[in-house]
Short mmCIF file of C-alpha atoms and ligand atoms in Angstrom, two decimals:
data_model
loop_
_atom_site.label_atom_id
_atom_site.label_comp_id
_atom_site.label_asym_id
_atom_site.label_seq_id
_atom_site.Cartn_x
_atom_site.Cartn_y
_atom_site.Cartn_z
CA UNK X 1 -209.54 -127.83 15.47
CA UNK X 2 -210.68 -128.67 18.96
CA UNK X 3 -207.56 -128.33 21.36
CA UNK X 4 -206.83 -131.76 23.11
CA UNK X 5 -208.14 -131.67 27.33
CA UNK X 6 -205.26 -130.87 29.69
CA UNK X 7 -206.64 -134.90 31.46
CA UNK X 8 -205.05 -136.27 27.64
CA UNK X 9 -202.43 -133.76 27.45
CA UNK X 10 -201.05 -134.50 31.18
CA UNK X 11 -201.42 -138.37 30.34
CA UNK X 12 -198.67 -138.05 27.27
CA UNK X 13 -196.60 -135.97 29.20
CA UNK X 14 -196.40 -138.32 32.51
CA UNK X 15 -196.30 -141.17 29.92
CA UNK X 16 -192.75 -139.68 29.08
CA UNK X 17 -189.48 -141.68 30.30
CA UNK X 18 -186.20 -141.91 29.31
CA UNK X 19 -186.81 -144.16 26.25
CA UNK X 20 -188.98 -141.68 23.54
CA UNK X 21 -192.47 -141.79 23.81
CA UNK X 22 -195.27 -143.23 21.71
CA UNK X 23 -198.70 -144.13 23.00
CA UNK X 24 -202.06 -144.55 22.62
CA UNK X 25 -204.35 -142.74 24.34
CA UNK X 26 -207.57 -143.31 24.87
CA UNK X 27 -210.07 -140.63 26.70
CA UNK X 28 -212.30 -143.03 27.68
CA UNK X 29 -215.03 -140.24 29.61
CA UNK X 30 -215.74 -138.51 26.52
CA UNK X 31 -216.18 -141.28 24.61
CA UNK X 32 -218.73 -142.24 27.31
CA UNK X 33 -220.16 -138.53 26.87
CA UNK X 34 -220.72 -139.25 22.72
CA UNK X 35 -221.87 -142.29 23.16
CA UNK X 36 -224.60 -141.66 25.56
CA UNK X 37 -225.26 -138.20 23.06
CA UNK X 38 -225.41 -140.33 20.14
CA UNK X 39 -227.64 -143.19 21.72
CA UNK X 40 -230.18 -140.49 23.11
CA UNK X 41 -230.24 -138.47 20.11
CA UNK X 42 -231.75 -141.44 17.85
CA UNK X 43 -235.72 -141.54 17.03
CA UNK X 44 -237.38 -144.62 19.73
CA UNK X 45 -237.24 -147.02 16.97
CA UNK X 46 -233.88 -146.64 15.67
CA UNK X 47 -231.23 -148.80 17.46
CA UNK X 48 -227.62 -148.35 17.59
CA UNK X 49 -224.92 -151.19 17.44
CA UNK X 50 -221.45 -150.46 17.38
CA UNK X 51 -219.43 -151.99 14.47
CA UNK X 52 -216.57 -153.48 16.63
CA UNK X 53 -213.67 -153.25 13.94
CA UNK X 54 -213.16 -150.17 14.10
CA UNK X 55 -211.79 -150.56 17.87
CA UNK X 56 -212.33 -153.49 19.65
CA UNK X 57 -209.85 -152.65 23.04
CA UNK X 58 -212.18 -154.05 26.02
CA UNK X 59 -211.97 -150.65 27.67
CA UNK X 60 -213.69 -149.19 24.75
CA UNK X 61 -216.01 -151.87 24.51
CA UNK X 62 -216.64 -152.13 28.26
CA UNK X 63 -217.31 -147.84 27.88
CA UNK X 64 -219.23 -148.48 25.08
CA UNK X 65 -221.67 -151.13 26.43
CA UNK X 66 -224.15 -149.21 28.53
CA UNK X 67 -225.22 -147.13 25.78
CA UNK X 68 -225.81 -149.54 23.00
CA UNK X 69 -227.80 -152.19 21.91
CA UNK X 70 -225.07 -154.40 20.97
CA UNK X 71 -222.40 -155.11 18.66
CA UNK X 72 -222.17 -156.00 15.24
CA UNK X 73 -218.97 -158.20 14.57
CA UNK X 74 -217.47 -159.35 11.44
CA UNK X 75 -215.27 -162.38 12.21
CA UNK X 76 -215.55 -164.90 14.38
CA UNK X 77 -212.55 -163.58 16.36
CA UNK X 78 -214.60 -160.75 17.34
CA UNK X 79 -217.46 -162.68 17.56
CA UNK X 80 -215.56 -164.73 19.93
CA UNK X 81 -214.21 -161.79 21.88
CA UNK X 82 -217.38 -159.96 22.55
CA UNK X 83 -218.82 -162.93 23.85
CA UNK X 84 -216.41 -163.90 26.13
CA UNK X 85 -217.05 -160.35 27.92
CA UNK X 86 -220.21 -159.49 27.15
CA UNK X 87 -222.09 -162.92 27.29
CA UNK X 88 -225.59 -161.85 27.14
CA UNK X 89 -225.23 -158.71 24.54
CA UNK X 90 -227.16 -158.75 21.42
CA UNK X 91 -224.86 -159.47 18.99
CA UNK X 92 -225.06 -159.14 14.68
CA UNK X 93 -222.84 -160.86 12.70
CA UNK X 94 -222.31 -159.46 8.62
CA UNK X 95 -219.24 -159.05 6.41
CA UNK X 96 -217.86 -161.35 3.55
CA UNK X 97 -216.39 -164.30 3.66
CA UNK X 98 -218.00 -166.43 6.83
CA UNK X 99 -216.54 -169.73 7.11
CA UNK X 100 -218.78 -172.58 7.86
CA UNK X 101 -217.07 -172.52 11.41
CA UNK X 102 -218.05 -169.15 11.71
CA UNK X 103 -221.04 -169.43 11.17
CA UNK X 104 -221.80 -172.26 13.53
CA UNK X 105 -220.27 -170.43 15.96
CA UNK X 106 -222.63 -167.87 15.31
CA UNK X 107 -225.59 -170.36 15.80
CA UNK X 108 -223.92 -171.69 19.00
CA UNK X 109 -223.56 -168.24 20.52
CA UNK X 110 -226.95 -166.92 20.46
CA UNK X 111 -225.81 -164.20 17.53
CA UNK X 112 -229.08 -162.49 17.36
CA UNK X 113 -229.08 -161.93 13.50
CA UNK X 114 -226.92 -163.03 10.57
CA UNK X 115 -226.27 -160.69 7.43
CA UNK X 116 -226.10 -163.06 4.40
CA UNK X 117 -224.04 -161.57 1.83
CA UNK X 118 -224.79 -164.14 -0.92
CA UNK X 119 -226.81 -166.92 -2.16
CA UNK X 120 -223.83 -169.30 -1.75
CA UNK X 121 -223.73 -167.79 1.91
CA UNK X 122 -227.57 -168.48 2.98
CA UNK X 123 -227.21 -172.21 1.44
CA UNK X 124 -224.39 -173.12 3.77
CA UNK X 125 -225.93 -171.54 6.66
CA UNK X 126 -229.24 -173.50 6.06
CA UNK X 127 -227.56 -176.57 5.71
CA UNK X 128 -225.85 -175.90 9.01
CA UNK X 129 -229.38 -175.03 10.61
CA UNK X 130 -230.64 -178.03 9.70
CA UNK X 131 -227.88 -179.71 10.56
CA UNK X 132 -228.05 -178.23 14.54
CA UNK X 133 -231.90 -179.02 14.12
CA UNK X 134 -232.36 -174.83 14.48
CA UNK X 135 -233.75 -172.07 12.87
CA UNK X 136 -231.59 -168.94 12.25
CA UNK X 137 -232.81 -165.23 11.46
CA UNK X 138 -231.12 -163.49 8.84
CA UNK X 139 -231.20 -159.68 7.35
CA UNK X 140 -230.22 -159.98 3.88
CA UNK X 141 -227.19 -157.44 2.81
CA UNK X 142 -228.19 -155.94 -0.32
CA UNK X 143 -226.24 -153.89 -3.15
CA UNK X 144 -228.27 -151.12 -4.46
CA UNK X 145 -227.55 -149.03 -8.04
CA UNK X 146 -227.27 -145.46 -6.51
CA UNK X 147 -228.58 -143.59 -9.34
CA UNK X 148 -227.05 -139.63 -8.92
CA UNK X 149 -226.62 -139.82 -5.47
CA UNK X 150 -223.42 -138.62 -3.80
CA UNK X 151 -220.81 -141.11 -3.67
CA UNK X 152 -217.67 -140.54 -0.74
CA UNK X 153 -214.40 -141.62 -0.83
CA UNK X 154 -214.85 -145.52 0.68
CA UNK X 155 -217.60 -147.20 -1.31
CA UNK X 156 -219.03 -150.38 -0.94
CA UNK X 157 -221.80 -150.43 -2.83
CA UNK X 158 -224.30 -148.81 -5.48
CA UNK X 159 -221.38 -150.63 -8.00
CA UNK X 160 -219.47 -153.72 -8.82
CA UNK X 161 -218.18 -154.73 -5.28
CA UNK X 162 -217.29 -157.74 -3.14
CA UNK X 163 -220.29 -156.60 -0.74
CA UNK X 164 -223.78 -157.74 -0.20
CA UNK X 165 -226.27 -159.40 -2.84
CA UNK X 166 -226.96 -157.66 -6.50
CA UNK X 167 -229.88 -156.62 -6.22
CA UNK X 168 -230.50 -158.67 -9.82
CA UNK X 169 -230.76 -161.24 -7.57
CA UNK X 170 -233.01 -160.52 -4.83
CA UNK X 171 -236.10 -162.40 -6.54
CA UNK X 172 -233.94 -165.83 -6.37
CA UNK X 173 -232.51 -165.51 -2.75
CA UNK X 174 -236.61 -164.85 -2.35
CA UNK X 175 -238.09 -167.86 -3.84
CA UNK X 176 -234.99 -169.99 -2.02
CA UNK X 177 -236.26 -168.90 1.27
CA UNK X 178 -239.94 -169.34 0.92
CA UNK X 179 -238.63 -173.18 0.62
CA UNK X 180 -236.22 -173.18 3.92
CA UNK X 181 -238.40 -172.01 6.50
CA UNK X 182 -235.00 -172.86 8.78
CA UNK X 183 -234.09 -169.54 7.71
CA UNK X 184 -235.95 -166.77 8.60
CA UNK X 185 -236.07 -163.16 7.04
CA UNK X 186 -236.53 -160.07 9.27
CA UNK X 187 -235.39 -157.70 6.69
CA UNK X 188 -232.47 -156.23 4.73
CA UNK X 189 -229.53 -154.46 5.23
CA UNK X 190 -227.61 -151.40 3.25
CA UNK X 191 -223.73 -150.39 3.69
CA UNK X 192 -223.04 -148.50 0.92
CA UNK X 193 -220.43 -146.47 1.93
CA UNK X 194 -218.42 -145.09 4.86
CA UNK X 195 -216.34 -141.53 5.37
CA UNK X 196 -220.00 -139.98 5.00
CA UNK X 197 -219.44 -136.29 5.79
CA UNK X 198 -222.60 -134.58 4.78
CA UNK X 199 -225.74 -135.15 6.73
CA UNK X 200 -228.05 -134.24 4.17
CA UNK X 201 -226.67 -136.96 1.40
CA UNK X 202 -226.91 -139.35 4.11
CA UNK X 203 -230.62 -138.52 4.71
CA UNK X 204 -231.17 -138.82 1.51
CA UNK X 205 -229.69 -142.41 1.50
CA UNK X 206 -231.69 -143.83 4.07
CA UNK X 207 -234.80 -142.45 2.74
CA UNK X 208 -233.85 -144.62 -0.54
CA UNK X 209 -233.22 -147.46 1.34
CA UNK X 210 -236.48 -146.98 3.41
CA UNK X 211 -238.51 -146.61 0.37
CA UNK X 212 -237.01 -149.72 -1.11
CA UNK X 213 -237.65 -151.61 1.60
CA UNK X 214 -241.21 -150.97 1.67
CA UNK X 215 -241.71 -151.24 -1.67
CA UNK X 216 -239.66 -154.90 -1.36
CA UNK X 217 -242.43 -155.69 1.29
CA UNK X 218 -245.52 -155.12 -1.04
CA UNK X 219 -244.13 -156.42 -3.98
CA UNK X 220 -242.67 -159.88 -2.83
CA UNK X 221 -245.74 -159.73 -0.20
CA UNK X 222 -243.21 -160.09 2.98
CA UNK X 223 -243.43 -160.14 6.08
CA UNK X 224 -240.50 -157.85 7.34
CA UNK X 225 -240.30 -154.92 9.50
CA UNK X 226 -236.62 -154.54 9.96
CA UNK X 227 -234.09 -152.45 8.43
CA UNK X 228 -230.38 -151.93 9.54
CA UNK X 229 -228.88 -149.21 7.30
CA UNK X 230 -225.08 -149.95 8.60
CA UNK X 231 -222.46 -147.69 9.50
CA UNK X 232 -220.31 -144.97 7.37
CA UNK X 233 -220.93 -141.80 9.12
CA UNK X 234 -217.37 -140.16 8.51
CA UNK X 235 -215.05 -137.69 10.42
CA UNK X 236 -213.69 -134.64 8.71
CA UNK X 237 -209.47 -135.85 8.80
CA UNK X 238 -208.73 -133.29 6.00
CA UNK X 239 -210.62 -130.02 7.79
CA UNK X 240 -211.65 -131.14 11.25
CA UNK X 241 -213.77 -128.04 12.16
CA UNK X 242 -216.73 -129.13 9.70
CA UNK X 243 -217.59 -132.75 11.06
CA UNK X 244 -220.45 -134.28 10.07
CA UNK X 245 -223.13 -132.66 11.43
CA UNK X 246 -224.93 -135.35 13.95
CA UNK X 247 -227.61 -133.12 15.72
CA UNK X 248 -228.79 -132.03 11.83
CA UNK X 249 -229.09 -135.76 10.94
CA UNK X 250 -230.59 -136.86 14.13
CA UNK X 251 -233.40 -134.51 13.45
CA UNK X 252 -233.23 -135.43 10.33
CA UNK X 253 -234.29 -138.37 10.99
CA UNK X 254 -237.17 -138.05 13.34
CA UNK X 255 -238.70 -136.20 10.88
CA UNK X 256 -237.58 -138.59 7.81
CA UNK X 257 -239.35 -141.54 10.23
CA UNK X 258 -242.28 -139.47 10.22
CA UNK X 259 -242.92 -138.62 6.72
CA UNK X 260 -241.72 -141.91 5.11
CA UNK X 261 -244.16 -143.94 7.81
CA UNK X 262 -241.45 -145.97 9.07
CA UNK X 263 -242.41 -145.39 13.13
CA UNK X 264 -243.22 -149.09 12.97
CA UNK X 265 -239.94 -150.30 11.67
CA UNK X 266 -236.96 -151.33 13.52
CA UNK X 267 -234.23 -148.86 12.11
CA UNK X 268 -230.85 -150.13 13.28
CA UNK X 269 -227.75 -148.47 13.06
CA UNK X 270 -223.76 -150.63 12.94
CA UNK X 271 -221.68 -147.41 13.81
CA UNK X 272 -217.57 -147.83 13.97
CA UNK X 273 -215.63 -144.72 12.89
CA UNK X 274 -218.08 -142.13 14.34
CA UNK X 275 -218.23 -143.75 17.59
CA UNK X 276 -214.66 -143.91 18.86
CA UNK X 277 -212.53 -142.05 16.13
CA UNK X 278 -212.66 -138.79 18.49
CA UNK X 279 -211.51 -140.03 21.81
CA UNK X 280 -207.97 -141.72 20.67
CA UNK X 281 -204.95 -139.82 19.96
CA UNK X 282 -201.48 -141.00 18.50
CA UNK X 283 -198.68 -139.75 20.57
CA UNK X 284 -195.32 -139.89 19.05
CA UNK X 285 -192.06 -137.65 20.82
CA UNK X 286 -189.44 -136.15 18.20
CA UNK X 287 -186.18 -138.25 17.38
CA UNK X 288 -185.00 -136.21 14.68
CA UNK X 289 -185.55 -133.10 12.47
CA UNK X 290 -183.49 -132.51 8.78
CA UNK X 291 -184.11 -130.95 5.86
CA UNK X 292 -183.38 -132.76 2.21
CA UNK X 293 -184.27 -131.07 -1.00
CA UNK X 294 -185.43 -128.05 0.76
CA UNK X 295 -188.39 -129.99 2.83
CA UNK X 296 -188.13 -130.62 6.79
CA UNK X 297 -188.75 -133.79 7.77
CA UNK X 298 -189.80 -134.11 11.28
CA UNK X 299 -188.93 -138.03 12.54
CA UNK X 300 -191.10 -139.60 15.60
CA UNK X 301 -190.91 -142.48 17.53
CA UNK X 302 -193.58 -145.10 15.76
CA UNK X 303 -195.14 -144.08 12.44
CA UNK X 304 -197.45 -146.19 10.28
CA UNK X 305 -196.84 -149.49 11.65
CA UNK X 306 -198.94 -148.18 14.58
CA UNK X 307 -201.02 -145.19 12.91
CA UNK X 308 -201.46 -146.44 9.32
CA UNK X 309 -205.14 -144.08 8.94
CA UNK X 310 -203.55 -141.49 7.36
CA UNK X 311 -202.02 -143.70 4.98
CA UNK X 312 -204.95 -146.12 4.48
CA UNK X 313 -206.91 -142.63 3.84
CA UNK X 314 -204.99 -141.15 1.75
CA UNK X 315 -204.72 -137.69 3.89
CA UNK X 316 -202.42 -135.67 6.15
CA UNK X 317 -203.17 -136.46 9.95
CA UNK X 318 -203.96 -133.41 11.89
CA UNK X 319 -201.36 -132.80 14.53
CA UNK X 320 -200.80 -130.65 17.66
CA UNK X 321 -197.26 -129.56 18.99
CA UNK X 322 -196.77 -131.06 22.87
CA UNK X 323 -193.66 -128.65 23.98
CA UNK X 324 -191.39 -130.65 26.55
CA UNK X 325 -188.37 -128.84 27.73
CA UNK X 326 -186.40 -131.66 28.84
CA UNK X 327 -183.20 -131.99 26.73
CA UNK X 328 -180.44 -134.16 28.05
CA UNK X 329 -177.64 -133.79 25.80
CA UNK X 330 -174.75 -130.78 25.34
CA UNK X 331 -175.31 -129.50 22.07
CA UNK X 332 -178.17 -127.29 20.74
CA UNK X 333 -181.62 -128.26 20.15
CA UNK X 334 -183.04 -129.30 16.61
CA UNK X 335 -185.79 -127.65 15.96
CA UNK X 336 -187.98 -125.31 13.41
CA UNK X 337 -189.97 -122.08 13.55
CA UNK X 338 -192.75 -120.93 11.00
CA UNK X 339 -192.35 -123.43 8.50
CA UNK X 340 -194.35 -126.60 6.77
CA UNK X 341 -192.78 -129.97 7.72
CA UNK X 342 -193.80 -133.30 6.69
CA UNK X 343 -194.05 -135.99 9.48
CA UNK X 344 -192.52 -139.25 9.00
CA UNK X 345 -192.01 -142.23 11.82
CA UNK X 346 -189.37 -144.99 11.57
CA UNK X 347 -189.61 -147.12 9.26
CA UNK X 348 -187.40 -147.48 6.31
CA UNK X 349 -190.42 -147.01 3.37
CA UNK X 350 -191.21 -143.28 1.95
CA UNK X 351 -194.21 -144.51 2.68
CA UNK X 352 -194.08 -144.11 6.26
CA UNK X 353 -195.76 -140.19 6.38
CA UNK X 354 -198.35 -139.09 8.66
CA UNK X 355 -198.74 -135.86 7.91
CA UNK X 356 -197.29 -133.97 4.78
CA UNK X 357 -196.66 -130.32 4.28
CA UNK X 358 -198.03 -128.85 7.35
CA UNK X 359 -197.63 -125.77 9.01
CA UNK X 360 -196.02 -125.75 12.35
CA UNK X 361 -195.05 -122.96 14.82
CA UNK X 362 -191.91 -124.56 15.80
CA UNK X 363 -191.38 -128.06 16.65
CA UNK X 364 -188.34 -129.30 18.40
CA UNK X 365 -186.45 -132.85 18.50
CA UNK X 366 -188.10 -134.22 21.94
CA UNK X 367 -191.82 -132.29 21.65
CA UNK X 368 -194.31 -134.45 21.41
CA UNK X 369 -196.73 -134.68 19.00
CA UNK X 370 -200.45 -135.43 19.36
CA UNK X 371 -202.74 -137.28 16.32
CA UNK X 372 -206.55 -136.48 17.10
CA UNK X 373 -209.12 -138.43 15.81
CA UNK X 374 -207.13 -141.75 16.41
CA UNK X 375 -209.60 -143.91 18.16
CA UNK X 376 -210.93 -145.59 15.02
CA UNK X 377 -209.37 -147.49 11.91
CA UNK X 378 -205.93 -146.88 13.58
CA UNK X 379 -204.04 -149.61 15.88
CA UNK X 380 -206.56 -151.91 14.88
CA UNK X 381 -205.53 -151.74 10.99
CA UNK X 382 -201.68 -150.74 11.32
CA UNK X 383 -199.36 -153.95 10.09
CA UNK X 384 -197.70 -153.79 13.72
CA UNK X 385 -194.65 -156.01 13.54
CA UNK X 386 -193.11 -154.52 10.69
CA UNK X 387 -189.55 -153.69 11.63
CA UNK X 388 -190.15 -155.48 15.08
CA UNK X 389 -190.22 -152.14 16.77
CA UNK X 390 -191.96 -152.14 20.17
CA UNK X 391 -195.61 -151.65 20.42
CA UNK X 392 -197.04 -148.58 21.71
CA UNK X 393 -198.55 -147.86 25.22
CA UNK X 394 -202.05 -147.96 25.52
CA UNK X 395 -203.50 -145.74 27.84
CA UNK X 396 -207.04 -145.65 29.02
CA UNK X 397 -208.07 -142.42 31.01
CA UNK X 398 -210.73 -143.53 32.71
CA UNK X 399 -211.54 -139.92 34.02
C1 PLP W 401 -221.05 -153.95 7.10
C2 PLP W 401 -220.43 -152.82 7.84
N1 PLP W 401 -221.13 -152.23 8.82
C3 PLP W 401 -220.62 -151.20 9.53
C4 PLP W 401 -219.34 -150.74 9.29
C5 PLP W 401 -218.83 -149.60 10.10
O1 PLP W 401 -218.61 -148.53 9.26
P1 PLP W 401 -218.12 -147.13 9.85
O2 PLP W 401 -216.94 -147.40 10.69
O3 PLP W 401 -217.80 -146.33 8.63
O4 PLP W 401 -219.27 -146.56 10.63
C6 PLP W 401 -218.58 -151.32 8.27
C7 PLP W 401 -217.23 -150.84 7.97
O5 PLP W 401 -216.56 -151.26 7.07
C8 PLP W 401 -219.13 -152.40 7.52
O6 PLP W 401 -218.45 -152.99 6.53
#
């Protein structure tokens, strides 16, 4: 696993006081560094939004910005948010659920595109159209069977789900819009699935959903040219030295433009996890260390009321040991040497683990420890006044 830079490993360590640490911290210049990669790395025709869910700190946003098209939001809190700062981004606005508020808001704020996820969905927002006297462009969200193709662990479609329109009923939403010309169709839209680890399946997915598309396009006789094949590009929590392989799949994916004739189709990409996953950490100092039916149990300062991925995932967090030599009191040191332990944080559920059974060279009461790979799906997701301990620092490194 890639060692942590000494600019985030100085930050936690200056971040320490008297009180016990845990932070956030955000490396904000290598997120800048992936971004721009990823951005550059993409075939001319393929755009890339950034799905703001998965972190949607300003900073991040604000680091973010240069280097994509836009942002694809899901509420109208976010919508709401991104506007405020970024008034004259491109904005896309999918997931379930939209109130009617929502969507208005949506009209009102110039949100570029809409992604209807039902029938129900496009009726209300034509009756508002018509209602503001506009016209509104709209990608349809579709749920596609997935035949044998590779399925990961966070699916949300290619079976029964909350997500998108059955494909079963693609032919009605059809016929309904050739009669509301206040809605407009550019296209369609695919998120099948997220924690996407192999860059081959995922080829393989898109050149599905390209070849539906264009079949779609001759068979209802449309007139689309747009295609936005979502997010779900996954990191590696489990073994983080095989991460998806990006470079593979960007090549990929010139040459999958090439061959499947789509140079003249607007390919857009909603991107959370992938984007900002790599440059967070979770920093959490040692309170206490004790063993109970033969298993140590190593207790920091937080847990999963502010780091709830590795419970929401199912996995043990990667960790590195921080030494710090300070130690005010006048009795020995807690600590252990060779051994597995299982992280826990401070709140009174067994559920509260961030890391089980893993192998440490020694850890001490007052280390720190550092979570990689925190910068997505973390703070953002984590039930934070449970217990009504403090939040965390947040710390931006800027450089
Ligand atoms: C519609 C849609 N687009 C994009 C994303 C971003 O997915 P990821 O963070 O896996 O890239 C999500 C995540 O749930 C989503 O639901």
């Amino acid at each position: 696993m890639k060692e942590p830079s000494t600019r985030v490993t100085e930050a936690a360590r200056r971040a320490c006081n008297d009180e016990p640490l845990c932070a956030y911290i955000y490396d904000l210049a290598s997120l800048d560094r992936h971004a721009a990669g990823l951005a550059a790395s993409l075939p001319d025709n393929c755009e890339l939004f950034y799905a703001v869910k998965a972190n949607s700190d300003l900073p991040i946003l604000q680091t973010l910005a240069p280097h994509v098209h836009g942002f694809e939001v899901a509420s109208g809190g976010e919508l709401a948010w991104v506007r405020a700062h970024f008034p004259d981004a491109p904005v896309i606005f999918g997931g379930p659920g939209k109130l009617d508020t929502e969507l208005a808001a949506a009209l009102e704020l110039g949100v570029e595109l809409l992604h209807v996820e039902s029938l129900g969905e496009l009726r209300r927002l034509a009756w508002l159209a018509w209602r503001a006297d506009r016209q509104v462009d709209v990608l349809l969200r579709i749920n596609l069977p997935l035949d044998d193709m590779p399925v990961t662990t966070l699916t949300m479609g290619g079976q029964a789900t909350p997500f998108g329109i059955d494909v079963g009923q693609l032919p009605e939403c059809l016929i309904w819009l050739a009669q509301h010309p206040e809605v407009r169709l550019h296209g369609f839209h695919f998120h099948l699935m997220s924690h996407q680890l192999d860059a081959r399946a995922h080829l393989i997915l898109l050149e599905r959903y390209f070849r539906q598309v264009r079949q779609w396009n001759e068979q209802f006789g449309l007139a689309i040219n747009h295609i936005n094949v979502g997010g779900g590009i996954g990191i590696n929590y489990r073994e983080p030295d095989r991460q998806f392989d990006w470079p593979a799949f960007s090549s990929g994916l010139a040459a999958l433009v090439k061959s499947e004739s789509m140079a003249d189709w607007r390919i857009r990409f909603e991107l959370g996890r992938y984007m900002t996953a790599a440059c967070g950490y979770y920093v959490m100092q040692v309170l206490d260390i004790k063993q109970c039916f033969g298993r140590y149990f190593v207790v920091g300062r937080g847990g999963t009321h502010h780091f709830r991925t590795p419970y929401a995932q199912g996995h043990s967090h990667p960790f590195f040991v921080l030494p710090q030599e300070h130690w005010p009191y006048p009795f020995p040191r807690p600590g252990v040497e060779q051994t597995q332990v299982t992280v826990v944080g401070q709140l009174c559920t067994p559920k509260d683990v961030l890391a089980s059974n893993a192998s440490v060279e020694r850890v001490r009461v007052g280390d720190l420890l550092l979570f990689p790979y925190a910068g997505a799906y973390a703070w953002h997701i984590s039930h934070h006044d449970f217990l009504r301990h403090p939040h965390p620092q947040h710390l931006y490194l800027f450089s």
